CSV table of C-alpha atoms in Angstrom, one decimal:
chain,number,residue,atom,x,y,z
A,21,MET,CA,220.6,-87.2,59.0
A,22,LYS,CA,218.9,-90.7,59.5
A,23,PRO,CA,221.7,-93.7,59.4
A,24,ALA,CA,219.4,-95.4,56.8
A,25,GLU,CA,218.5,-92.4,54.7
A,26,GLN,CA,219.8,-92.9,51.1
A,27,PRO,CA,221.9,-90.3,49.6
A,28,SER,CA,220.7,-88.0,46.6
A,29,LEU,CA,224.0,-88.3,45.0
A,30,SER,CA,226.8,-90.5,45.4
A,31,VAL,CA,230.2,-90.0,43.7
A,32,GLU,CA,232.3,-93.4,44.0
A,33,ARG,CA,236.0,-93.3,43.2
A,34,LEU,CA,235.7,-90.7,40.7
A,35,SER,CA,239.0,-90.0,38.5
A,36,ILE,CA,239.3,-87.5,35.8
A,37,ASP,CA,242.2,-87.1,33.3
A,38,VAL,CA,243.0,-84.1,30.8
A,39,GLY,CA,245.0,-84.1,27.7
A,40,GLY,CA,246.1,-87.3,25.6
A,41,GLY,CA,249.1,-89.4,25.1
A,42,ALA,CA,252.1,-88.1,26.8
A,43,SER,CA,250.5,-85.0,28.0
A,44,ARG,CA,247.8,-86.8,29.9
A,45,ARG,CA,247.5,-86.0,33.6
A,46,ARG,CA,245.5,-86.8,36.4
A,47,VAL,CA,243.4,-84.0,37.8
A,48,VAL,CA,240.7,-85.8,39.8
A,49,ASP,CA,242.1,-89.0,41.6
A,50,GLU,CA,239.5,-91.2,43.2
A,51,LEU,CA,237.1,-88.9,44.7
A,52,SER,CA,234.3,-90.2,46.8
A,53,PHE,CA,231.3,-88.6,48.7
A,54,ALA,CA,227.8,-88.8,49.3
A,55,LEU,CA,225.2,-85.8,49.4
A,56,TYR,CA,222.1,-86.3,51.5
A,57,PRO,CA,218.6,-84.9,51.0
A,58,ARG,CA,218.2,-81.2,52.2
A,59,ARG,CA,221.8,-81.2,53.4
A,60,THR,CA,224.8,-79.1,52.3
A,61,LEU,CA,228.1,-80.6,51.1
A,62,CYS,CA,230.8,-78.2,50.5
A,63,ILE,CA,233.8,-79.3,48.6
A,64,ALA,CA,236.7,-77.0,49.6
A,65,GLY,CA,239.9,-76.4,47.9
A,66,GLU,CA,242.4,-74.1,46.1
A,67,SER,CA,242.5,-73.3,42.5
A,68,GLY,CA,243.5,-76.3,40.3
A,69,SER,CA,242.4,-78.7,43.0
A,70,GLY,CA,239.6,-80.4,40.7
A,71,LYS,CA,236.7,-79.4,42.6
A,72,SER,CA,235.0,-77.3,39.7
A,73,LEU,CA,235.8,-80.2,37.2
A,74,SER,CA,234.2,-82.7,39.6
A,75,SER,CA,231.0,-80.8,39.3
A,76,LEU,CA,231.1,-80.5,35.6
A,77,ALA,CA,231.4,-84.2,35.6
A,78,ILE,CA,228.3,-84.5,37.6
A,79,MET,CA,226.4,-82.4,35.2
A,80,GLY,CA,227.9,-84.5,32.0
A,81,LEU,CA,229.7,-81.0,31.2
A,82,LEU,CA,233.3,-81.9,31.1
A,83,PRO,CA,235.4,-80.2,28.2
A,84,LYS,CA,236.4,-82.5,25.4
A,85,ALA,CA,240.2,-82.6,26.4
A,86,ALA,CA,238.7,-84.4,29.6
A,87,SER,CA,237.9,-88.1,30.2
A,88,VAL,CA,236.7,-90.3,32.9
A,89,PRO,CA,238.9,-93.5,33.3
A,90,GLY,CA,237.0,-94.6,36.5
A,91,GLY,CA,234.4,-94.1,38.9
A,92,ALA,CA,230.7,-93.8,39.1
A,93,ILE,CA,228.1,-91.0,39.9
A,94,LEU,CA,224.8,-92.4,41.1
A,95,PHE,CA,221.7,-90.6,41.0
A,96,ASP,CA,218.3,-91.9,41.1
A,97,ASN,CA,219.9,-95.6,41.1
A,98,ARG,CA,221.6,-94.6,37.6
A,99,ASP,CA,225.2,-94.0,36.9
A,100,LEU,CA,225.3,-90.5,35.1
A,101,LEU,CA,228.8,-91.3,33.6
A,102,SER,CA,226.9,-94.1,31.4
A,103,LEU,CA,223.8,-92.2,30.5
A,104,PRO,CA,223.6,-91.0,26.9
A,105,GLU,CA,223.5,-87.4,26.1
A,106,ARG,CA,220.0,-87.0,25.7
A,107,ASP,CA,218.8,-88.4,29.1
A,108,LEU,CA,221.5,-86.1,30.8
A,109,GLN,CA,219.7,-83.0,29.0
A,110,SER,CA,216.5,-84.1,30.6
A,111,LEU,CA,218.3,-83.9,34.0
A,112,ARG,CA,220.0,-80.8,33.9
A,113,GLY,CA,218.0,-77.9,35.2
A,114,LYS,CA,215.1,-79.9,36.0
A,115,ARG,CA,216.3,-82.4,38.8
A,116,ILE,CA,219.8,-81.2,39.0
A,117,GLY,CA,220.5,-77.3,38.7
A,118,MET,CA,223.9,-75.7,38.6
A,119,ILE,CA,225.0,-72.1,39.4
A,120,PHE,CA,228.2,-71.4,37.4
A,121,GLN,CA,231.4,-69.7,38.8
A,122,GLU,CA,231.2,-66.5,36.5
A,123,PRO,CA,227.3,-65.2,35.8
A,124,MET,CA,228.8,-62.8,33.2
A,125,THR,CA,230.2,-65.4,31.3
A,126,SER,CA,227.4,-67.8,31.7
A,127,LEU,CA,224.6,-65.6,30.9
A,128,ASN,CA,223.7,-64.9,27.0
A,129,PRO,CA,224.4,-61.4,26.6
A,130,LEU,CA,222.4,-60.9,23.8
A,131,LEU,CA,219.1,-62.4,25.7
A,132,THR,CA,217.2,-60.3,28.3
A,133,VAL,CA,216.8,-61.8,31.6
A,134,GLY,CA,213.3,-62.9,31.0
A,135,GLN,CA,214.1,-64.6,27.7
A,136,GLN,CA,217.0,-66.6,29.6
A,137,LEU,CA,214.4,-67.7,32.3
A,138,ALA,CA,211.6,-68.7,29.8
A,139,GLU,CA,214.1,-70.7,27.5
A,140,THR,CA,214.9,-72.8,30.8
A,141,LEU,CA,211.1,-73.4,31.5
A,142,ARG,CA,210.2,-74.1,27.9
A,143,ARG,CA,213.0,-76.9,27.8
A,144,HIS,CA,211.6,-78.9,30.6
A,145,GLU,CA,208.0,-77.9,30.9
A,146,ALA,CA,204.7,-77.7,28.8
A,147,LEU,CA,203.4,-74.0,29.8
A,148,SER,CA,201.7,-71.3,28.0
A,149,ARG,CA,203.6,-68.1,27.5
A,150,SER,CA,201.5,-66.5,30.2
A,151,GLU,CA,202.3,-69.3,32.6
A,152,ILE,CA,206.0,-69.1,31.9
A,153,HIS,CA,206.1,-65.4,32.6
A,154,GLN,CA,204.5,-65.9,35.8
A,155,ARG,CA,206.9,-68.6,36.8
A,156,CYS,CA,209.9,-66.3,36.1
A,157,ARG,CA,208.5,-63.4,37.6
A,158,ALA,CA,207.6,-65.3,40.8
A,159,MET,CA,211.3,-66.9,40.8
A,160,LEU,CA,212.6,-63.4,40.7
A,161,ASP,CA,210.8,-62.3,43.4
A,162,ALA,CA,211.7,-65.6,45.5
A,163,VAL,CA,215.3,-64.6,45.0
A,164,ARG,CA,214.4,-61.0,46.3
A,165,MET,CA,215.4,-59.4,43.1
A,166,PRO,CA,214.2,-55.4,43.4
A,167,GLN,CA,211.9,-54.3,40.5
A,168,VAL,CA,211.2,-57.5,39.0
A,169,ASP,CA,209.4,-56.5,35.9
A,170,LYS,CA,212.1,-54.1,34.9
A,171,ARG,CA,214.8,-56.9,35.5
A,172,LEU,CA,212.9,-59.1,33.1
A,173,THR,CA,213.3,-56.8,30.4
A,174,GLN,CA,217.2,-56.0,31.0
A,175,TYR,CA,220.4,-57.5,29.7
A,176,PRO,CA,223.1,-58.9,31.9
A,177,HIS,CA,225.2,-56.2,31.6
A,178,GLU,CA,223.0,-53.8,32.9
A,179,LEU,CA,222.8,-55.7,36.2
A,180,SER,CA,225.2,-55.4,39.2
A,181,GLY,CA,227.3,-58.5,40.0
A,182,GLY,CA,224.8,-59.5,43.0
A,183,MET,CA,221.8,-59.2,40.7
A,184,ARG,CA,223.6,-61.3,37.9
A,185,GLN,CA,224.1,-64.0,40.8
A,186,ARG,CA,220.4,-63.7,41.8
A,187,VAL,CA,219.5,-64.5,38.3
A,188,MET,CA,221.6,-67.3,38.1
A,189,ILE,CA,220.1,-68.7,41.3
A,190,ALA,CA,216.6,-68.0,39.8
A,191,MET,CA,217.5,-69.8,36.7
A,192,ALA,CA,218.8,-72.9,38.6
A,193,MET,CA,215.8,-73.2,40.7
A,194,LEU,CA,213.1,-72.5,38.5
A,195,CYS,CA,212.2,-76.2,38.0
A,196,GLN,CA,212.7,-76.9,41.9
A,197,PRO,CA,215.6,-79.4,41.3
A,198,GLU,CA,216.5,-82.2,43.8
A,199,ILE,CA,220.1,-81.0,43.9
A,200,LEU,CA,221.7,-77.8,43.4
A,201,ILE,CA,225.4,-77.5,42.5
A,202,ALA,CA,226.8,-74.1,43.4
A,203,ASP,CA,230.5,-73.5,41.8
A,204,GLU,CA,231.8,-70.5,43.8
A,205,PRO,CA,228.6,-68.4,43.9
A,206,THR,CA,230.0,-65.8,46.0
A,207,THR,CA,233.5,-65.3,44.6
A,208,ALA,CA,234.4,-61.5,44.2
A,209,LEU,CA,231.1,-60.2,45.8
A,210,ASP,CA,231.7,-57.7,48.5
A,211,VAL,CA,230.7,-59.2,52.0
A,212,THR,CA,227.3,-57.5,52.7
A,213,ILE,CA,226.1,-59.1,48.9
A,214,GLN,CA,227.9,-62.4,50.0
A,215,ALA,CA,225.8,-62.7,53.1
A,216,GLN,CA,222.8,-61.9,51.1
A,217,ILE,CA,223.3,-64.4,48.3
A,218,LEU,CA,224.3,-67.0,51.1
A,219,GLU,CA,221.1,-66.5,53.1
A,220,LEU,CA,219.2,-66.6,49.8
A,221,MET,CA,220.4,-70.0,48.9
A,222,ARG,CA,219.9,-71.3,52.5
A,223,GLU,CA,216.1,-70.3,52.5
A,224,LEU,CA,215.7,-71.7,48.8
A,225,GLN,CA,217.1,-75.0,50.1
A,226,GLN,CA,214.8,-75.1,53.1
A,227,GLN,CA,211.6,-74.0,50.7
A,228,PHE,CA,212.2,-76.7,48.1
A,229,ALA,CA,213.9,-79.2,50.2
A,230,THR,CA,217.0,-79.2,47.8
A,231,SER,CA,220.4,-80.8,48.5
A,232,LEU,CA,223.1,-78.4,47.9
A,233,LEU,CA,226.7,-79.2,46.5
A,234,LEU,CA,228.6,-76.1,47.2
A,235,ILE,CA,231.8,-75.4,45.6
A,236,THR,CA,234.2,-72.9,47.3
A,237,HIS,CA,237.8,-71.7,48.1
A,238,ASP,CA,236.6,-69.6,50.9
A,239,MET,CA,236.5,-71.3,54.3
A,240,GLY,CA,234.6,-68.7,55.6
A,241,VAL,CA,231.7,-69.6,53.3
A,242,VAL,CA,232.3,-73.4,54.5
A,243,ALA,CA,231.7,-72.5,57.9
A,244,GLU,CA,228.7,-70.5,57.3
A,245,MET,CA,227.0,-73.1,55.0
A,246,ALA,CA,228.3,-76.7,55.4
A,247,ASP,CA,226.8,-79.8,57.0
A,248,GLU,CA,229.4,-81.8,55.8
A,249,VAL,CA,232.9,-80.9,54.1
A,250,VAL,CA,235.3,-82.7,51.6
A,251,VAL,CA,238.7,-80.9,51.6
A,252,MET,CA,240.5,-81.5,47.9
A,253,ASN,CA,244.1,-80.5,47.1
A,254,GLN,CA,245.8,-81.3,43.7
A,255,GLY,CA,242.9,-83.7,42.7
A,256,ARG,CA,242.9,-85.7,45.8
A,257,MET,CA,240.6,-85.7,48.8
A,258,GLU,CA,242.5,-84.6,51.8
A,259,GLU,CA,239.9,-84.8,54.5
A,260,ARG,CA,236.1,-85.6,54.7
A,261,GLY,CA,234.1,-84.9,57.8
A,262,SER,CA,231.3,-82.9,59.5
A,263,LEU,CA,231.7,-79.4,59.8
A,264,HIS,CA,232.5,-79.4,63.2
A,265,GLN,CA,235.3,-82.0,63.0
A,266,VAL,CA,236.9,-80.5,60.2
A,267,PHE,CA,237.0,-77.1,61.6
A,268,THR,CA,238.0,-78.1,65.4
A,269,ASP,CA,239.9,-81.4,64.7
A,270,ALA,CA,241.5,-81.3,61.3
A,271,GLN,CA,243.7,-84.3,60.7
A,272,ALA,CA,245.4,-83.4,57.5
A,273,PRO,CA,248.1,-80.8,57.5
A,274,TYR,CA,246.8,-79.2,54.2
A,275,THR,CA,243.3,-78.5,56.0
A,276,ARG,CA,244.9,-76.9,58.8
A,277,LYS,CA,247.1,-74.7,56.5
A,278,LEU,CA,243.8,-73.4,54.8
A,279,LEU,CA,242.4,-72.7,58.0
A,280,ALA,CA,245.3,-70.9,59.3
A,281,ALA,CA,245.4,-68.8,56.2
A,282,VAL,CA,242.0,-67.1,56.6
A,283,PRO,CA,242.3,-63.6,57.5
A,284,VAL,CA,240.7,-62.5,60.6
A,285,LEU,CA,239.8,-59.0,61.4
A,286,GLY,CA,241.6,-57.5,64.3
A,287,SER,CA,244.5,-59.8,64.2
A,288,ALA,CA,247.1,-57.7,62.3
A,289,PRO,CA,249.4,-55.4,64.2
A,290,PRO,CA,249.0,-51.7,63.9
A,291,PRO,CA,250.7,-50.3,60.7
A,292,ASP,CA,253.6,-48.0,60.6
A,293,VAL,CA,252.8,-44.3,60.1
A,294,MET,CA,255.0,-43.0,57.1
A,295,THR,CA,254.4,-39.3,57.6
A,296,GLU,CA,258.1,-38.5,56.9
A,297,GLN,CA,258.1,-40.3,53.6
A,298,PRO,CA,257.7,-38.3,50.4
A,299,VAL,CA,254.3,-38.1,48.6
A,300,VAL,CA,254.0,-40.1,45.3
A,301,LEU,CA,250.5,-39.9,44.7
A,302,ALA,CA,248.2,-36.8,45.7
A,303,VAL,CA,244.4,-36.6,44.8
A,304,GLN,CA,242.7,-33.6,45.5
A,305,ASP,CA,238.7,-33.2,45.0
A,306,LEU,CA,238.4,-35.9,42.5
A,307,SER,CA,235.1,-36.4,41.0
A,308,VAL,CA,233.9,-38.6,38.1
A,309,ARG,CA,230.5,-38.0,36.4
A,310,PHE,CA,228.5,-39.9,34.0
A,311,PRO,CA,225.7,-38.5,31.8
A,312,LEU,CA,222.8,-40.7,31.7
A,313,ARG,CA,219.9,-40.4,29.1
A,314,HIS,CA,217.4,-43.3,28.5
A,315,GLY,CA,215.4,-42.0,25.5
A,316,TRP,CA,215.5,-38.9,23.2
A,317,PHE,CA,212.9,-36.8,24.9
A,318,GLU,CA,214.0,-37.6,28.4
A,319,THR,CA,216.0,-34.7,30.2
A,320,PRO,CA,219.6,-35.6,30.3
A,321,ARG,CA,220.9,-36.7,34.1
A,322,THR,CA,224.2,-37.0,35.5
A,323,VAL,CA,225.5,-39.8,37.9
A,324,HIS,CA,227.8,-38.7,40.3
A,325,ALA,CA,229.8,-42.0,40.4
A,326,VAL,CA,232.8,-40.1,42.6
A,327,GLU,CA,232.4,-36.8,44.3
A,328,GLY,CA,235.2,-34.7,46.1
A,329,VAL,CA,237.6,-37.6,47.0
A,330,SER,CA,241.1,-36.3,48.4
A,331,PHE,CA,243.9,-38.4,49.9
A,332,GLU,CA,247.8,-38.7,49.7
A,333,LEU,CA,249.7,-42.0,49.1
A,334,ARG,CA,253.3,-41.9,50.4
A,335,GLN,CA,256.5,-43.8,49.3
A,336,GLY,CA,256.4,-47.3,50.8
A,337,GLU,CA,252.8,-46.8,51.9
A,338,THR,CA,249.7,-49.1,51.5
A,339,LEU,CA,246.6,-47.3,51.3
A,340,GLY,CA,243.2,-49.1,51.8
A,341,LEU,CA,240.1,-47.9,50.0
A,342,VAL,CA,237.1,-49.8,51.2
A,343,GLY,CA,233.5,-50.1,50.4
A,344,GLU,CA,230.8,-52.2,49.0
A,345,SER,CA,229.9,-52.4,45.3
A,346,GLY,CA,228.7,-49.6,43.6
A,347,CYS,CA,230.2,-47.1,46.0
A,348,GLY,CA,232.9,-45.5,43.4
A,349,LYS,CA,236.1,-47.4,44.4
A,350,SER,CA,237.1,-49.0,41.0
A,351,THR,CA,235.8,-45.9,39.3
A,352,THR,CA,238.5,-44.1,41.4
A,353,GLY,CA,241.1,-46.3,40.5
A,354,LYS,CA,240.4,-46.1,36.7
A,355,ALA,CA,240.3,-42.3,36.9
A,356,LEU,CA,243.9,-42.1,38.5
A,357,MET,CA,245.0,-44.3,35.4
A,358,ASN,CA,243.4,-41.8,33.4
A,359,MET,CA,241.1,-44.4,31.9
A,360,LEU,CA,238.2,-42.0,32.8
A,361,SER,CA,237.7,-38.2,32.4
A,362,TYR,CA,237.6,-36.7,35.8
A,363,GLN,CA,237.5,-33.3,37.6
A,364,GLY,CA,240.2,-32.4,40.2
A,365,SER,CA,243.8,-33.0,40.6
A,366,VAL,CA,245.9,-35.9,40.5
A,367,LYS,CA,249.6,-35.7,40.7
A,368,LEU,CA,252.0,-38.5,40.2
A,369,LEU,CA,255.6,-37.9,41.6
A,370,GLY,CA,254.6,-34.2,41.7
A,371,GLN,CA,253.5,-34.3,37.9
A,372,GLU,CA,249.8,-33.4,37.2
A,373,LEU,CA,248.2,-36.3,35.6
A,374,ASN,CA,245.0,-34.7,34.3
A,375,GLY,CA,244.9,-33.8,30.7
A,376,LEU,CA,248.3,-36.2,29.8
A,377,GLN,CA,247.6,-37.9,26.5
A,378,GLY,CA,249.8,-39.7,24.1
A,379,ASP,CA,253.6,-40.4,24.8
A,380,ALA,CA,253.5,-38.1,28.0
A,381,LEU,CA,250.9,-40.6,29.3
A,382,GLN,CA,252.6,-43.7,28.5
A,383,ARG,CA,255.9,-42.6,30.1
A,384,VAL,CA,253.8,-42.0,33.4
A,385,ARG,CA,252.0,-45.5,33.3
A,386,ARG,CA,255.2,-47.3,33.7
A,387,ASP,CA,255.4,-45.8,37.4
A,388,VAL,CA,251.7,-46.7,37.9
A,389,GLN,CA,250.4,-50.1,37.2
A,390,MET,CA,246.9,-51.5,37.7
A,391,VAL,CA,245.6,-54.9,38.7
A,392,PHE,CA,242.0,-55.2,37.8
A,393,GLN,CA,239.2,-56.8,39.3
A,394,ASP,CA,238.3,-59.1,36.7
A,395,PRO,CA,241.1,-61.4,35.3
A,396,TYR,CA,238.7,-63.2,32.7
A,397,ALA,CA,238.2,-59.8,31.0
A,398,ALA,CA,241.7,-58.5,31.5
A,399,LEU,CA,243.6,-61.2,29.5
A,400,ASN,CA,243.7,-61.3,26.0
A,401,PRO,CA,242.7,-65.1,25.5
A,402,ARG,CA,244.6,-65.3,22.0
A,403,LYS,CA,247.9,-64.4,23.7
A,404,THR,CA,250.1,-66.7,25.6
A,405,VAL,CA,251.2,-65.9,29.1
A,406,PHE,CA,254.7,-64.7,28.0
A,407,ASP,CA,253.1,-62.3,25.5
A,408,LEU,CA,250.6,-61.0,28.2
A,409,VAL,CA,253.2,-60.7,31.0
A,410,GLY,CA,255.8,-59.6,28.6
A,411,GLU,CA,253.9,-56.9,26.6
A,412,PRO,CA,254.9,-54.1,28.8
A,413,LEU,CA,258.6,-54.8,28.6
A,414,LEU,CA,258.4,-54.8,24.9
A,415,ILE,CA,256.1,-51.6,24.9
A,416,HIS,CA,258.1,-49.4,27.3
A,417,ASP,CA,261.8,-50.9,27.3
A,418,LYS,CA,261.8,-52.6,23.9
A,419,MET,CA,263.5,-55.6,25.7
A,420,PRO,CA,264.6,-58.5,23.4
A,421,GLU,CA,262.9,-61.6,23.3
A,422,PRO,CA,265.6,-63.8,25.3
A,423,GLN,CA,265.8,-61.3,28.1
A,424,ARG,CA,262.0,-60.6,28.1
A,425,ARG,CA,261.2,-64.5,28.4
A,426,GLU,CA,263.6,-64.7,31.3
A,427,ARG,CA,262.0,-61.7,33.1
A,428,VAL,CA,258.7,-63.2,32.6
A,429,ALA,CA,259.8,-66.4,33.7
A,430,GLN,CA,261.0,-64.7,37.2
A,431,LEU,CA,257.8,-62.8,37.3
A,432,LEU,CA,255.7,-66.0,37.0
A,433,GLN,CA,258.0,-67.5,39.8
A,434,GLN,CA,257.3,-64.8,42.2
A,435,VAL,CA,253.7,-65.4,42.0
A,436,ASP,CA,253.8,-69.0,42.2
A,437,LEU,CA,253.1,-70.2,38.6
A,438,PRO,CA,255.6,-72.6,36.9
A,439,ARG,CA,257.9,-71.9,33.9
A,440,ASP,CA,255.8,-74.1,31.7
A,441,ALA,CA,253.0,-71.6,32.1
A,442,LEU,CA,254.8,-69.3,29.5
A,443,GLU,CA,253.3,-70.8,26.4
A,444,ARG,CA,249.9,-71.6,27.7
A,445,TYR,CA,246.6,-69.4,27.2
A,446,PRO,CA,244.5,-68.1,29.8
A,447,HIS,CA,241.7,-70.5,29.5
A,448,GLN,CA,244.0,-73.1,30.5
A,449,PHE,CA,244.3,-71.7,34.0
A,450,SER,CA,242.0,-71.6,37.0
A,451,GLY,CA,240.4,-68.0,38.1
A,452,GLY,CA,242.8,-67.7,40.8
A,453,GLN,CA,245.9,-68.6,38.5
A,454,ARG,CA,244.7,-66.0,36.1
A,455,GLN,CA,244.7,-63.2,38.5
A,456,ARG,CA,248.3,-63.9,39.7
A,457,ILE,CA,249.1,-63.7,35.8
A,458,CYS,CA,247.7,-60.2,36.0
A,459,ILE,CA,249.7,-59.5,39.1
A,460,ALA,CA,252.7,-60.6,37.4
A,461,ARG,CA,252.0,-58.0,34.6
A,462,ALA,CA,251.6,-55.3,36.9
A,463,LEU,CA,255.0,-55.8,38.6
A,464,ALA,CA,256.8,-56.3,35.1
A,465,LEU,CA,258.0,-52.6,35.1
A,466,ASN,CA,258.8,-52.0,38.7
A,467,PRO,CA,256.4,-49.4,39.1
A,468,LYS,CA,256.4,-46.9,41.9
A,469,VAL,CA,252.6,-47.2,42.4
A,470,ILE,CA,250.4,-50.4,42.1
A,471,ILE,CA,246.7,-49.8,42.1
A,472,ALA,CA,245.1,-53.3,43.0
A,473,ASP,CA,241.2,-53.5,42.2
A,474,GLU,CA,239.9,-56.3,44.4
A,475,SER,CA,243.0,-58.2,43.2
A,476,VAL,CA,242.9,-60.9,45.9
A,477,SER,CA,239.0,-61.3,46.1
A,478,ALA,CA,239.0,-64.2,43.6
A,479,LEU,CA,242.0,-66.1,45.2
A,480,ASP,CA,242.0,-68.9,47.4
A,481,VAL,CA,243.0,-68.2,51.1
A,482,SER,CA,246.6,-69.5,51.1
A,483,VAL,CA,247.2,-68.0,47.6
A,484,GLN,CA,245.8,-64.8,48.9
A,485,ALA,CA,248.2,-65.0,51.8
A,486,GLN,CA,251.0,-65.6,49.7
A,487,VAL,CA,250.2,-62.7,47.3
A,488,LEU,CA,249.7,-60.3,50.1
A,489,ALA,CA,253.0,-61.5,51.5
A,490,LEU,CA,254.6,-61.2,48.2
A,491,LEU,CA,253.3,-57.6,47.8
A,492,GLU,CA,254.5,-56.5,51.2
A,493,ARG,CA,258.0,-58.1,50.5
A,494,LEU,CA,258.2,-56.0,47.4
A,495,ARG,CA,257.0,-52.7,49.2
A,496,ALA,CA,259.8,-53.3,51.8
A,497,GLU,CA,262.5,-54.1,49.2
A,498,HIS,CA,261.6,-51.4,46.8
A,499,GLY,CA,259.8,-48.9,48.3
A,500,LEU,CA,256.7,-49.4,46.5
A,501,SER,CA,253.2,-47.7,47.2
A,502,TYR,CA,249.9,-49.6,46.9
A,503,LEU,CA,246.4,-48.2,46.4
A,504,PHE,CA,244.5,-51.4,47.8
A,505,ILE,CA,240.9,-51.4,46.4
A,506,SER,CA,238.8,-53.8,48.4
A,507,HIS,CA,235.5,-55.0,50.1
A,508,ASP,CA,237.0,-57.2,52.6
A,509,MET,CA,238.2,-55.3,55.7
A,510,ALA,CA,240.2,-58.0,57.1
A,511,VAL,CA,242.4,-58.4,54.0
A,512,VAL,CA,242.8,-54.5,54.1
A,513,GLU,CA,244.0,-54.8,57.7
A,514,ARG,CA,246.6,-57.3,56.7
A,515,ILE,CA,248.1,-55.5,53.8
């Protein structure tokens, strides 16, 4: 970067408020940074730090409840904050592209991949149908999507998480924008897919001479991608500097705390062996198979999702179930909860679970709870946090509301959420905070076994460390057992 080089994008003392009247609060406070051509600037911070709202402000996509009381966002000698909506629409997707945090909620479930890519091109360029098809096909090929012609005709739900993210990248890069904003593009992807996505973004950045603004809570991703780093905490900029400066000579205590919380494989002491403890969960020859048929005249096929899995989980023990996307980890967890039909034997506290139904299954489920992988899908958007976390207490214990409210408040405190979260709704929380709500709900009935399916993969590193420490403390105090499903070996080693 030359000293005289002009930035592609300048953010100057940007402030963002949410709410109105007495409930108004500042969520971004005088944020400033410059993004230079062909460089990567990472904004790092935990959930609720204001990093995603800052990126939405650049795109002119802030929610109605948010306002900008001060600051400027300069692009091409114009302040984006003062542009009319029509001018912003001409910039979005064409000169400034964005990859949103959750592809499943960003992609239209009713349109095929090809239709969604074509819509982006039609909005900004006058091309024939044939030219649009060729451009879409070429871009999917550029993001190394396998079987391109097949993917163009598929819907988002038919793709894996990694494939959906490739579609999002292809859509953002179709018009070869000068700036690409990527908001948590690898959250919850397994390490192999994450590495592929990051490498792909690097290659496309070089190919199209794009400036990259990368939003992430993962300091490992920052180390891999950044030229410059901005660290945010509760809306304020804690630190700004080059990658080398921030990682080797961090000045802010908060930055040093973030770096110290990153799990490192090989740093944990050897686990205690619990061969003398009783077995709480015994799995023998577990298999899950799905029938598969694409047409009336095709021969039915069977997908062997899980085949011949056996293990024992003892009281007070944590057993890691590790593997990449598609290997059957989550399917195994759902089978253990009797959410899927399976073959084989699953015994909880000596009781066979295979075939249980109705009241008998409900009684067993108070002793085994699950934290699901996707907090967006696991929480009912129409219920408050009190209703969501307190629901198991109402169903299983018929607990009156005053006692239930106090118990839910205690659970929220354990997962570092404030008491005033009780009456709020899931959409009012960040992704990491939503996962903590799911963990609180799983802890509500004091179960004997918790199945955690990628339960910390979407959390910030410091919150991740807090949650892992919480799970470890509960295990030690109450003799809990965990089946910990993850793609991250360093996290598995720590727990």
